[in-house]
Short mmCIF file of C-alpha atoms (C1' of nucleotides) in Angstrom, two decimals:
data_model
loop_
_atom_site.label_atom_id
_atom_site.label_comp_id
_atom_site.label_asym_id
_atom_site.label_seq_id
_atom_site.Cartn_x
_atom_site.Cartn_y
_atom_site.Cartn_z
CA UNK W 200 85.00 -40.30 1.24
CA UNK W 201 83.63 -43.62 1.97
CA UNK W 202 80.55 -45.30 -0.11
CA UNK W 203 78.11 -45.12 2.92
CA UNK W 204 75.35 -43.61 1.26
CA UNK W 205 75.96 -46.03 -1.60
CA UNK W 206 75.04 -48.32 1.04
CA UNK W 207 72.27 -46.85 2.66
CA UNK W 208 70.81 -46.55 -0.64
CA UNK W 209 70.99 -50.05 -1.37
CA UNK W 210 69.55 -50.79 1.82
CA UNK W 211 66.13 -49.19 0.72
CA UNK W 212 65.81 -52.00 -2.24
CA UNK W 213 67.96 -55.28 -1.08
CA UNK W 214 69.64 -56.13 2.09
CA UNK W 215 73.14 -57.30 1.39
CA UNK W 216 75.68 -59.43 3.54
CA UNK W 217 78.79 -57.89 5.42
CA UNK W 218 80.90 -60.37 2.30
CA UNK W 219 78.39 -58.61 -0.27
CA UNK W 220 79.30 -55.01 0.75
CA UNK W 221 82.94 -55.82 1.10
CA UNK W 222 82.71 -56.94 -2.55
CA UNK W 223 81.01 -54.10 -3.25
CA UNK W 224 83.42 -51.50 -1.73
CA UNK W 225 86.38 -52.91 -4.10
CA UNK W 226 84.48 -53.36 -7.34
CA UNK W 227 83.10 -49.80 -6.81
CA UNK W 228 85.52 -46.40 -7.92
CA UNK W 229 85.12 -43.45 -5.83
CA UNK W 230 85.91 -40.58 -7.98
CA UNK W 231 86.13 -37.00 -7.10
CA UNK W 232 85.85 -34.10 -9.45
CA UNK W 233 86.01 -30.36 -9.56
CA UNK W 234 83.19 -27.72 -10.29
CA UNK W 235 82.92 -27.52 -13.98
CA UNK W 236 84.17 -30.85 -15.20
CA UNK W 237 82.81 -33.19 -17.72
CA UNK W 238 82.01 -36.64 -16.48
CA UNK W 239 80.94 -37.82 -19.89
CA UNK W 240 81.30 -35.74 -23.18
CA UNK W 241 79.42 -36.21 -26.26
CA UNK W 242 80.99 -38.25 -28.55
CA UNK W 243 82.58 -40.57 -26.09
CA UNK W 244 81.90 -43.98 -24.64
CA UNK W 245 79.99 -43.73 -21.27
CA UNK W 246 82.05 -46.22 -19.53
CA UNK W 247 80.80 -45.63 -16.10
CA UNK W 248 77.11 -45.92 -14.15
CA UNK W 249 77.53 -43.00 -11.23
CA UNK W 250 76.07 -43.03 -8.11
CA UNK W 251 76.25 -39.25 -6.49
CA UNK W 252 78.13 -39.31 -2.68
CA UNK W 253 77.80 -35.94 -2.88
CA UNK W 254 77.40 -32.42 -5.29
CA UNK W 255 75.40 -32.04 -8.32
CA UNK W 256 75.46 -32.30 -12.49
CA UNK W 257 73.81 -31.91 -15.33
CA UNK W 258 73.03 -34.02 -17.82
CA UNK W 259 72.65 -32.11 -21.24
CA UNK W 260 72.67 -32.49 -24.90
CA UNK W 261 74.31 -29.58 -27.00
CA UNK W 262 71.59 -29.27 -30.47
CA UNK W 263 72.62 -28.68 -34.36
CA UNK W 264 72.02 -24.48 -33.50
CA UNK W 265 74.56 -25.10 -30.62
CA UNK W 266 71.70 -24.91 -27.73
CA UNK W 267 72.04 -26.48 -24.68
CA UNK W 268 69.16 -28.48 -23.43
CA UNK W 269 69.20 -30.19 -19.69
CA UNK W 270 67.42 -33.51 -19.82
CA UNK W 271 68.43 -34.29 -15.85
CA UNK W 272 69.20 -32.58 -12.85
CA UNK W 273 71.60 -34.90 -10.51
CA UNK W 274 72.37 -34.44 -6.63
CA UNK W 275 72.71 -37.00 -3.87
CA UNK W 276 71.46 -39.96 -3.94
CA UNK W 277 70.88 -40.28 -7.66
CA UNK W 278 72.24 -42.21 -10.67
CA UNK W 279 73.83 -40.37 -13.28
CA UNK W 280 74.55 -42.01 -16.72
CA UNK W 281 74.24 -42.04 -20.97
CA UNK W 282 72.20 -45.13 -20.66
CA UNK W 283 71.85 -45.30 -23.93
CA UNK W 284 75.73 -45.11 -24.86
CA UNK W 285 76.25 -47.04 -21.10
CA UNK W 286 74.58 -50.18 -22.25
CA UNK W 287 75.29 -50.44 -26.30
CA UNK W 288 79.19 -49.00 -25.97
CA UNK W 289 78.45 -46.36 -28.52
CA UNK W 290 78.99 -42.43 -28.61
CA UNK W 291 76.91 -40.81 -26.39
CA UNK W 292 74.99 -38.04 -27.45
CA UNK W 293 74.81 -36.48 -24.04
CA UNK W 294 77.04 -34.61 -21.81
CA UNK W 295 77.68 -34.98 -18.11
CA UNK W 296 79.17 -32.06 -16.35
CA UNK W 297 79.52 -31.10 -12.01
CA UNK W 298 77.90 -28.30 -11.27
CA UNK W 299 79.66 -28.30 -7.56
CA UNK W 300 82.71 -30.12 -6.56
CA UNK W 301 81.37 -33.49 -6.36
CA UNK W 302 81.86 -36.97 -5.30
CA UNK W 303 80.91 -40.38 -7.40
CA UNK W 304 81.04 -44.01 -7.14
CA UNK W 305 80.69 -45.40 -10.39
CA UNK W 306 80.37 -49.01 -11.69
CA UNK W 307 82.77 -49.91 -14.80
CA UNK W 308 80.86 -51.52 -17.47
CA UNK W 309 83.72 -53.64 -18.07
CA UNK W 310 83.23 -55.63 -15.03
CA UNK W 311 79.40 -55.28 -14.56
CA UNK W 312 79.04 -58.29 -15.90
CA UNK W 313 81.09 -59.82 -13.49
CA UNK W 314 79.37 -57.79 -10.54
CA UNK W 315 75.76 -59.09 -11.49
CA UNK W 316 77.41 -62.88 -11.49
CA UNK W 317 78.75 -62.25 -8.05
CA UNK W 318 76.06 -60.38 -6.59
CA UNK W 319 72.86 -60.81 -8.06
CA UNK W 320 71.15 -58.41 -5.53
CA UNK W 321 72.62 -55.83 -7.14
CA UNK W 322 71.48 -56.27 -10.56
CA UNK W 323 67.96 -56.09 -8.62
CA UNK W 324 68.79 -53.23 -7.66
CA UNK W 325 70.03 -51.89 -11.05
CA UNK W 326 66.63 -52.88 -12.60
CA UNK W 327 64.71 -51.41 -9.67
CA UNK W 328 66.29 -48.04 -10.12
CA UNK W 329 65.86 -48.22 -13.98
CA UNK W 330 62.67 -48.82 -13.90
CA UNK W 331 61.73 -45.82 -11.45
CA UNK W 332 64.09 -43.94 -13.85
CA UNK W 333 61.71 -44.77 -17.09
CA UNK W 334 58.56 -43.96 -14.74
CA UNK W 335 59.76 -41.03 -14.28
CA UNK W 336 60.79 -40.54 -17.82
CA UNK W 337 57.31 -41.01 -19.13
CA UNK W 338 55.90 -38.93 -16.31
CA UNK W 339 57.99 -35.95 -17.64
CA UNK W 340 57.39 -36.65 -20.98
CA UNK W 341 53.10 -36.09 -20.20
CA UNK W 342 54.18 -33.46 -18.23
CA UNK W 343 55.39 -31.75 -21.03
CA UNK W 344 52.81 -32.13 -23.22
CA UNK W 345 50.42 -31.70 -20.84
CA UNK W 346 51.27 -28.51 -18.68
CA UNK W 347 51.54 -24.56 -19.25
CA UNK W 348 55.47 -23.70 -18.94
CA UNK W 349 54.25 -21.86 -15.38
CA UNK W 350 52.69 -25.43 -14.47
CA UNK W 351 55.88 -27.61 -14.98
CA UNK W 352 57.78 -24.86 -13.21
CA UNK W 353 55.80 -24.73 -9.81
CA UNK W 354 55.82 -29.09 -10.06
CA UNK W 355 59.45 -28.65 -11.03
CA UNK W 356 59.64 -25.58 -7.74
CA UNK W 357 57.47 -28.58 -5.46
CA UNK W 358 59.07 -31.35 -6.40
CA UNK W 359 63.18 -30.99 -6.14
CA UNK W 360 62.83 -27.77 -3.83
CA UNK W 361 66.26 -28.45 -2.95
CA UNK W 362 67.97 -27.98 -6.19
CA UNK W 363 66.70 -24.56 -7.39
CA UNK W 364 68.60 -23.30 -4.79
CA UNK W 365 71.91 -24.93 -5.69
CA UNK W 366 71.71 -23.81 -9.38
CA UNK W 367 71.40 -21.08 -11.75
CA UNK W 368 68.17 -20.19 -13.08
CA UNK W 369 69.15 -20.26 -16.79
CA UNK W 370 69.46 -23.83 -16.16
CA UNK W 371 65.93 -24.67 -14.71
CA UNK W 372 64.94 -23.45 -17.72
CA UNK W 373 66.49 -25.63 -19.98
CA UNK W 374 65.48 -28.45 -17.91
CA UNK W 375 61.65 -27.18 -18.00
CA UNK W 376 62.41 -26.74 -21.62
CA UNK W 377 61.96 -22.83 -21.83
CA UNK W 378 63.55 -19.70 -22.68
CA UNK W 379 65.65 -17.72 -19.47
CA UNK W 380 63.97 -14.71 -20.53
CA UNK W 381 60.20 -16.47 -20.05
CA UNK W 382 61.14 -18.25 -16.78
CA UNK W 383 62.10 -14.56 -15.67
CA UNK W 384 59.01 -13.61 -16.68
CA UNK W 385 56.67 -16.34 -14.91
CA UNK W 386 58.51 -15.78 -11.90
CA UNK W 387 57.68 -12.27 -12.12
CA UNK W 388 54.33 -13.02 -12.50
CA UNK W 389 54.29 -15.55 -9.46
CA UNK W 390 55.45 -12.46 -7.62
CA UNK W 391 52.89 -10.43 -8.32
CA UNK W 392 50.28 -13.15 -7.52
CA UNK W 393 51.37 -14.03 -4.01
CA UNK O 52 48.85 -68.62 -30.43
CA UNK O 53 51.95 -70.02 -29.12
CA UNK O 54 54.73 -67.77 -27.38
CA UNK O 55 57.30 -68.06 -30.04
CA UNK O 56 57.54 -64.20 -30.66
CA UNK O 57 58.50 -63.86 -26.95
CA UNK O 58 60.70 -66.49 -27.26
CA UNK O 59 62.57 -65.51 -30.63
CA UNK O 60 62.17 -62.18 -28.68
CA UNK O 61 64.18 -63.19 -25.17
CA UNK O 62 66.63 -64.83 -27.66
CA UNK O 63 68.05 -61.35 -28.94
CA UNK O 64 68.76 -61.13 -25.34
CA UNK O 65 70.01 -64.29 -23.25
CA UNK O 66 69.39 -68.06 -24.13
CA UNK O 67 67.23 -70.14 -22.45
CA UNK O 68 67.85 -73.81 -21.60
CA UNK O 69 64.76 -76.09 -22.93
CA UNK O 70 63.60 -76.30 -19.40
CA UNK O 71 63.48 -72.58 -18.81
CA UNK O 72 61.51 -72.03 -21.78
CA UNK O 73 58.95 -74.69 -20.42
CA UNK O 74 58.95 -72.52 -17.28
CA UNK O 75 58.28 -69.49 -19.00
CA UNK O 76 55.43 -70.90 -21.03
CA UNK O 77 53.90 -72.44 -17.47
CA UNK O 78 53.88 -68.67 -15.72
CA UNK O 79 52.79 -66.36 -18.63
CA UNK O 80 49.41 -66.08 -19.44
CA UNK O 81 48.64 -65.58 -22.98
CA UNK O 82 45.46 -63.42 -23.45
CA UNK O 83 43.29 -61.82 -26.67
CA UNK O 84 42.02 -58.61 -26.64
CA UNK O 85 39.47 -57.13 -29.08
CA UNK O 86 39.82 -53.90 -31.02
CA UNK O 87 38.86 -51.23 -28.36
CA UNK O 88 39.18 -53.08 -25.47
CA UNK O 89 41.05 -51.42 -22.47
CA UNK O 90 44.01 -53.49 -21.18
CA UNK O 91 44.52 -51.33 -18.40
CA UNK O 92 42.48 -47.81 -17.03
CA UNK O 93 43.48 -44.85 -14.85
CA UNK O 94 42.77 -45.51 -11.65
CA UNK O 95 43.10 -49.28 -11.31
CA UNK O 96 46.17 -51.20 -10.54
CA UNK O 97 48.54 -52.42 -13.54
CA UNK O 98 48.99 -56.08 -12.50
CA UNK O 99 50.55 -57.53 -15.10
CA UNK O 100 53.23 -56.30 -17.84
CA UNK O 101 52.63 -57.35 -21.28
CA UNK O 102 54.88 -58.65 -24.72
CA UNK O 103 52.63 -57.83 -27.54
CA UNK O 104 52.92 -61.21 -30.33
CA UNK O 105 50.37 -59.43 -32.67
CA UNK O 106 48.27 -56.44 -32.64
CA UNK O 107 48.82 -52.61 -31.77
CA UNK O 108 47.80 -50.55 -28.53
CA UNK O 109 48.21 -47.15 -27.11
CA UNK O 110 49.23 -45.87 -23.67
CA UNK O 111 47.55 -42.47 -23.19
CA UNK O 112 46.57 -39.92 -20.33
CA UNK O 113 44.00 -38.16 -20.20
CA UNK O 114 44.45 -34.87 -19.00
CA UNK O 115 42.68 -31.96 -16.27
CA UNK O 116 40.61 -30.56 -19.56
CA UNK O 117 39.83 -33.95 -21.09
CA UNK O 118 42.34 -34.17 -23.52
CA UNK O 119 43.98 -37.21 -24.23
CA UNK O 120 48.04 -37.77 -25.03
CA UNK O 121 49.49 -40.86 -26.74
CA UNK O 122 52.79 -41.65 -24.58
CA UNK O 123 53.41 -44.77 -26.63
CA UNK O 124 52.49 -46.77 -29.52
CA UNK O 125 52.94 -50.15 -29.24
CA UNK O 126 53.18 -53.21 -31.97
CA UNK O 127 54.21 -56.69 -32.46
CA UNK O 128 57.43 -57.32 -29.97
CA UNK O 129 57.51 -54.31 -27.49
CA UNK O 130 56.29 -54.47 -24.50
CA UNK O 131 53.55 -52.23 -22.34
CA UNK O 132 52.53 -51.56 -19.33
CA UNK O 133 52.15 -48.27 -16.79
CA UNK O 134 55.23 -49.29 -15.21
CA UNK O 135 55.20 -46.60 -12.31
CA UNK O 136 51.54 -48.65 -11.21
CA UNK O 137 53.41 -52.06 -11.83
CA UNK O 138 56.37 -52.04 -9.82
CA UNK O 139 54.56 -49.95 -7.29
CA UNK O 140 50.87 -51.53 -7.23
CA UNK O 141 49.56 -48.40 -6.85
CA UNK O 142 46.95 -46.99 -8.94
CA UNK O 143 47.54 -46.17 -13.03
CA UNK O 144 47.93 -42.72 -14.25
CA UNK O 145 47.57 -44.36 -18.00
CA UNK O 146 45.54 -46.32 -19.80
CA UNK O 147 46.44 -49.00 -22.26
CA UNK O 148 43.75 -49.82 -24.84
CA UNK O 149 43.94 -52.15 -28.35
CA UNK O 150 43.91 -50.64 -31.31
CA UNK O 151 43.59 -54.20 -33.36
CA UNK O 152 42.28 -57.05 -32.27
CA UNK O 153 45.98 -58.12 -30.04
CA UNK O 154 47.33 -60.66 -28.19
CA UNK O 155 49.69 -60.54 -25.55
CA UNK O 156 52.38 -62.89 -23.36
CA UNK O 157 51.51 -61.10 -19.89
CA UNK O 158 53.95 -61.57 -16.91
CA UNK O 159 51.76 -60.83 -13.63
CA UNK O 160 53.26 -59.00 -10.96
CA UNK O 161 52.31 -61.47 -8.12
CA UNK O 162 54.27 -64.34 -9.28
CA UNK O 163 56.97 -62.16 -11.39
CA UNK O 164 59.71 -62.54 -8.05
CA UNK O 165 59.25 -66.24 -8.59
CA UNK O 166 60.04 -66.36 -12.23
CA UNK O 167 62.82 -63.94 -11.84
CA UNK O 168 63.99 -66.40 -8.94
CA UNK O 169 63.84 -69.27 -10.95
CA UNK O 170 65.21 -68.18 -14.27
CA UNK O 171 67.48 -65.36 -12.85
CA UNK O 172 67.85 -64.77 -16.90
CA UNK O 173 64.49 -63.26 -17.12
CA UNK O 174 65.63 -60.80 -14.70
CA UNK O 175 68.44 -59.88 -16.50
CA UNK O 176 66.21 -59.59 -20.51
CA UNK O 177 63.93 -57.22 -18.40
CA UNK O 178 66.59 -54.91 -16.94
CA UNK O 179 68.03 -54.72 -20.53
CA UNK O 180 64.61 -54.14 -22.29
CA UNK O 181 63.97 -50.73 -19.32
CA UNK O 182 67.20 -49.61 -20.06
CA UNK O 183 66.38 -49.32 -23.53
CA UNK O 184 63.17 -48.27 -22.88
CA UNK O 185 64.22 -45.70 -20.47
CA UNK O 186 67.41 -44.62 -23.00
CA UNK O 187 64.29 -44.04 -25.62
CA UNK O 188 62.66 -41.84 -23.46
CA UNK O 189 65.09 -39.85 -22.39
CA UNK O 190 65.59 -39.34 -26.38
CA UNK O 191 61.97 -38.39 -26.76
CA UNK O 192 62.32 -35.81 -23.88
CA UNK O 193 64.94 -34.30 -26.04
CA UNK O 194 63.33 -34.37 -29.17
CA UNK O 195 60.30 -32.61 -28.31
CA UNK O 196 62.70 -29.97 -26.91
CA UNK O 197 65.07 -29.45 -29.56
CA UNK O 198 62.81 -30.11 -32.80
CA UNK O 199 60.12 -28.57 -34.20
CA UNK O 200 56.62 -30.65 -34.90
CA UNK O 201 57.49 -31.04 -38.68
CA UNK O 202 61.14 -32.66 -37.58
CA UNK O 203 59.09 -34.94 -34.97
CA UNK O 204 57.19 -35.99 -37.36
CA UNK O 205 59.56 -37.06 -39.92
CA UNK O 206 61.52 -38.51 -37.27
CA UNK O 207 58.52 -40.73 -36.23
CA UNK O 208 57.72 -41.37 -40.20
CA UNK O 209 61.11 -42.45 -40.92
CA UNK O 210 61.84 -44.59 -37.40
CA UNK O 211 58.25 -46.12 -37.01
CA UNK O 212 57.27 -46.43 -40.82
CA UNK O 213 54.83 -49.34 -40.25
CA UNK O 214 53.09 -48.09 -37.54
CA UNK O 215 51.66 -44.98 -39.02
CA UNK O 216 49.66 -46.89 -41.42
CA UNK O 217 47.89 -48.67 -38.79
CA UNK O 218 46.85 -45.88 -36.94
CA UNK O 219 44.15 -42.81 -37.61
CA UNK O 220 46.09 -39.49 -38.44
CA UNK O 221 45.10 -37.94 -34.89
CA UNK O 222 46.90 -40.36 -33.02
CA UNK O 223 50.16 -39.75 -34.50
CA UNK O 224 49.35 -35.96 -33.56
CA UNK O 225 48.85 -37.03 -29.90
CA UNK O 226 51.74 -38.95 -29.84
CA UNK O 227 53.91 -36.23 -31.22
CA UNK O 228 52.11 -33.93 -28.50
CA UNK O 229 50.41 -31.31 -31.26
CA UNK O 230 46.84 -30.78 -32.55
CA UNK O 231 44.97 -33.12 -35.78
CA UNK O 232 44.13 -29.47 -37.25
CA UNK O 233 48.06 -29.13 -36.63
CA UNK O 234 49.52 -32.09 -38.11
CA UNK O 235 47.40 -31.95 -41.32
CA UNK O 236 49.01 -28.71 -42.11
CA UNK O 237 52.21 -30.11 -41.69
CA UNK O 238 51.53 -32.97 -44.16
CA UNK O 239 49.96 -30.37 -46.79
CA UNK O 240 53.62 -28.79 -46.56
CA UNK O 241 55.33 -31.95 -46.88
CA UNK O 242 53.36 -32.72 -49.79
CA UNK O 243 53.91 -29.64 -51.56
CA UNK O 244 57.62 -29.71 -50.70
CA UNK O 245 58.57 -33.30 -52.96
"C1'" DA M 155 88.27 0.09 -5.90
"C1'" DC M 156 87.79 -1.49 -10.83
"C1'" DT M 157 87.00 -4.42 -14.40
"C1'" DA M 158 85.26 -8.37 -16.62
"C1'" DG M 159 82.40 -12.12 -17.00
"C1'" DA M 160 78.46 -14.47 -15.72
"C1'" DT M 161 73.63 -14.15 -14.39
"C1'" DG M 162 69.14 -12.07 -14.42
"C1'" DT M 163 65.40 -8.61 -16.08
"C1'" DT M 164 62.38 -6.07 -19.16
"C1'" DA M 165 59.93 -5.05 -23.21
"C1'" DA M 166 58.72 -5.07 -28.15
"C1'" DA M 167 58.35 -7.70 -32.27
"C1'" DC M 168 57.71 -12.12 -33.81
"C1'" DT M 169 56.34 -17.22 -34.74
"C1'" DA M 170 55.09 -21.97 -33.92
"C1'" DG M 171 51.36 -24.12 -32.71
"C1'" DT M 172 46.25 -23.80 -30.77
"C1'" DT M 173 41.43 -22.89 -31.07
"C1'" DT M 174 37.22 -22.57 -33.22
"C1'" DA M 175 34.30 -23.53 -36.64
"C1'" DA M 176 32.76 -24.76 -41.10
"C1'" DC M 177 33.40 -28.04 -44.59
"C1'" DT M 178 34.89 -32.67 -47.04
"C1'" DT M 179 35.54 -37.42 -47.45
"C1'" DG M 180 34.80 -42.10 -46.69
"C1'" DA M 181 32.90 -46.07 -44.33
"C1'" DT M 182 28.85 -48.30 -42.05
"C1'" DT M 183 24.20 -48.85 -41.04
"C1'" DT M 184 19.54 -48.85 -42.14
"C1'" DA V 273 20.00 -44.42 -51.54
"C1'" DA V 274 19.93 -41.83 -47.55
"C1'" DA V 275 21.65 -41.04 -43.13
"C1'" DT V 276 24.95 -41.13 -39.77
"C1'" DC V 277 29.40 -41.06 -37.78
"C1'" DA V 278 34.35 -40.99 -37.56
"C1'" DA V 279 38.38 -39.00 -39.71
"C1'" DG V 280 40.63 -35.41 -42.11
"C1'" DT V 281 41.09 -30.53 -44.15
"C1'" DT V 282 41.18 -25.52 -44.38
"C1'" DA V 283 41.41 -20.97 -42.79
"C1'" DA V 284 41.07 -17.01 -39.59
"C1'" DA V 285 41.82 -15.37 -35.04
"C1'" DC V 286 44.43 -16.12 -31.19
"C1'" DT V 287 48.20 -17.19 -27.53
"C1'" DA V 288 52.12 -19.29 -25.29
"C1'" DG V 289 56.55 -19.00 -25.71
"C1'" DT V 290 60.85 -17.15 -28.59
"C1'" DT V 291 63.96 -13.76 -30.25
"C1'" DT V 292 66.50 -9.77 -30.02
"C1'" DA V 293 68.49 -6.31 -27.72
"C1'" DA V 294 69.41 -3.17 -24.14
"C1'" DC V 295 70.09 -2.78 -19.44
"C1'" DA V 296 70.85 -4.23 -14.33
"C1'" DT V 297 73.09 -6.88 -10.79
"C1'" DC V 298 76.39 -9.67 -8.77
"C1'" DT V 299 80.70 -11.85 -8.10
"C1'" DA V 300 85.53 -12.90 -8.32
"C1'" DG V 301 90.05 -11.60 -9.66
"C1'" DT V 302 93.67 -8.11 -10.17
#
DNA sequence: ACTAGATGTTAAACTAGTTTAACTTGATTT
DNA sequence: AAATCAAGTTAAACTAGTTTAACATCTAGT
């Protein structure tokens, strides 16, 4: 698969030259990986920044009583990365796994550096889409403090109505930071009420 | 006061040339805010994003029922602002208010594609200092999923030791998303415990 | 068609954290 | 010195969400 919706992408934050794309398209790896494996797992460097072509992951970090929590939900069109072990080169404490045979193109942070220097539009970019990234983070963050379980779950339901569909429930709950047995529960409730 | 926090600051980062750091000085307004004073409020536009040289202030939201919840604490060399208003212009779901008489280094948003134009550098410290501040956040997210309040708290005790003693006791409850009545109990506990 | 494994449901017992409300302590003002 | 106000404590009643465990449903593979 080509990087066209890389592109497009792009396209919403900077307008780059025919030259600028070309670079682009051979600094860029376009990787392709089956349902069930790891991108990133705990522990390991996060040497890549991943752009999604097309499927779906999870991001997730594995506690000390072995419990899974989701902190992200990945399709199309989004960035998937340990930031934290991305930018420092240390473990990362988070796991990155395809939930559907999926489709990547990810930057190498061994020649980001040298991508930036070339193509400064693109580190524009980078710090555009980080920034929307914390936003969001700190959104979800008062969300959770703020909100009933059954609250964050119909946001969660109007928000990304696309992915509840392509996952298993189990899962939304550990993103919305419940129990499977109470999301069962609210959405038997949300039965009744409609 | 002079700048030099920012500038010993941006030095962690990238070095400026003399002449940059004359630039900098030129477009970044350096402002004093009294104890209780409101540096930004729900509703209005954030319009500038601000490097704290002394003083303490807290981003909060205040909820449907009233209440209000601490997102972040901020002192001496971190930064603060409602980012999702700032990069958007639209209006603040947060408010920012000083909890000390502070003083800031404030980059405003209308002339903040000129400095990053002119001192491409300055683009580059703030992508770093979002990444970091999103990789925080997305380790906050976990933490209030995967500890209980007591852990928070002696995760917030042992990483942010100074700041507790500036604050009142029913902050550091807000910020760890749990009641005063809450967080009192937790500290009898402790107490009884060494 | 049958089995196994993964996903989802239900319900009872439980617990972490909230709510309410009364009380204490300390700082500030008059 | 008294009065007021903000901050912190304590305890009882309560509730949102967890735990445990048994059962139901759905696939995919043989």
């Amino acid at each position: 698969m080509d990087i066209q919706p890389l592109l497009y992408y792009i396209s919403n934050y900077v307008t780059l030259t025919p030259e600028e794309e070309d670079f682009l398209r051979e600094h860029v790896i376009v990787r392709k990986y089956l349902k069930g494996q790891y991108v990133l797992q705990q522990g390991d460097v996060c040497k890549v920044s991943s752009f999604i072509l097309k499927g779906c992951t999870k991001m997730f970090y594995i506690d000390k009583d072995g419990q899974e929590h989701i902190i992200m939900l990945s399709v199309e069109d989004w960035w998937t990365s340990d930031i934290a072990s991305f930018i420092e080169q240390q473990p990362a404490d988070f796991n990155i796994q395809c939930l559907e045979d999926t489709e990547m193109a990810q930057f190498q942070y061994s020649n980001i550096d040298h991508i930036f220097e070339k193509v400064p539009k693109l580190e524009r970019l980078l710090r555009k889409v980080t920034e929307r990234g914390l936003a969001a983070a700190q959104k979800r963050i008062i969300r959770n403090f703020s909100m009933t379980a059954k609250e964050r779950y119909l946001y969660f339901r109007k928000t990304y109505p696309k992915i509840e569909q392509r996952i298993p429930q189990y899962m939304v709950a550990s993103y919305l930071g419940i129990t499977k047995e109470f999301l069962s529960k609210i959405k038997g409730q949300l039965a009744l009420e409609d």
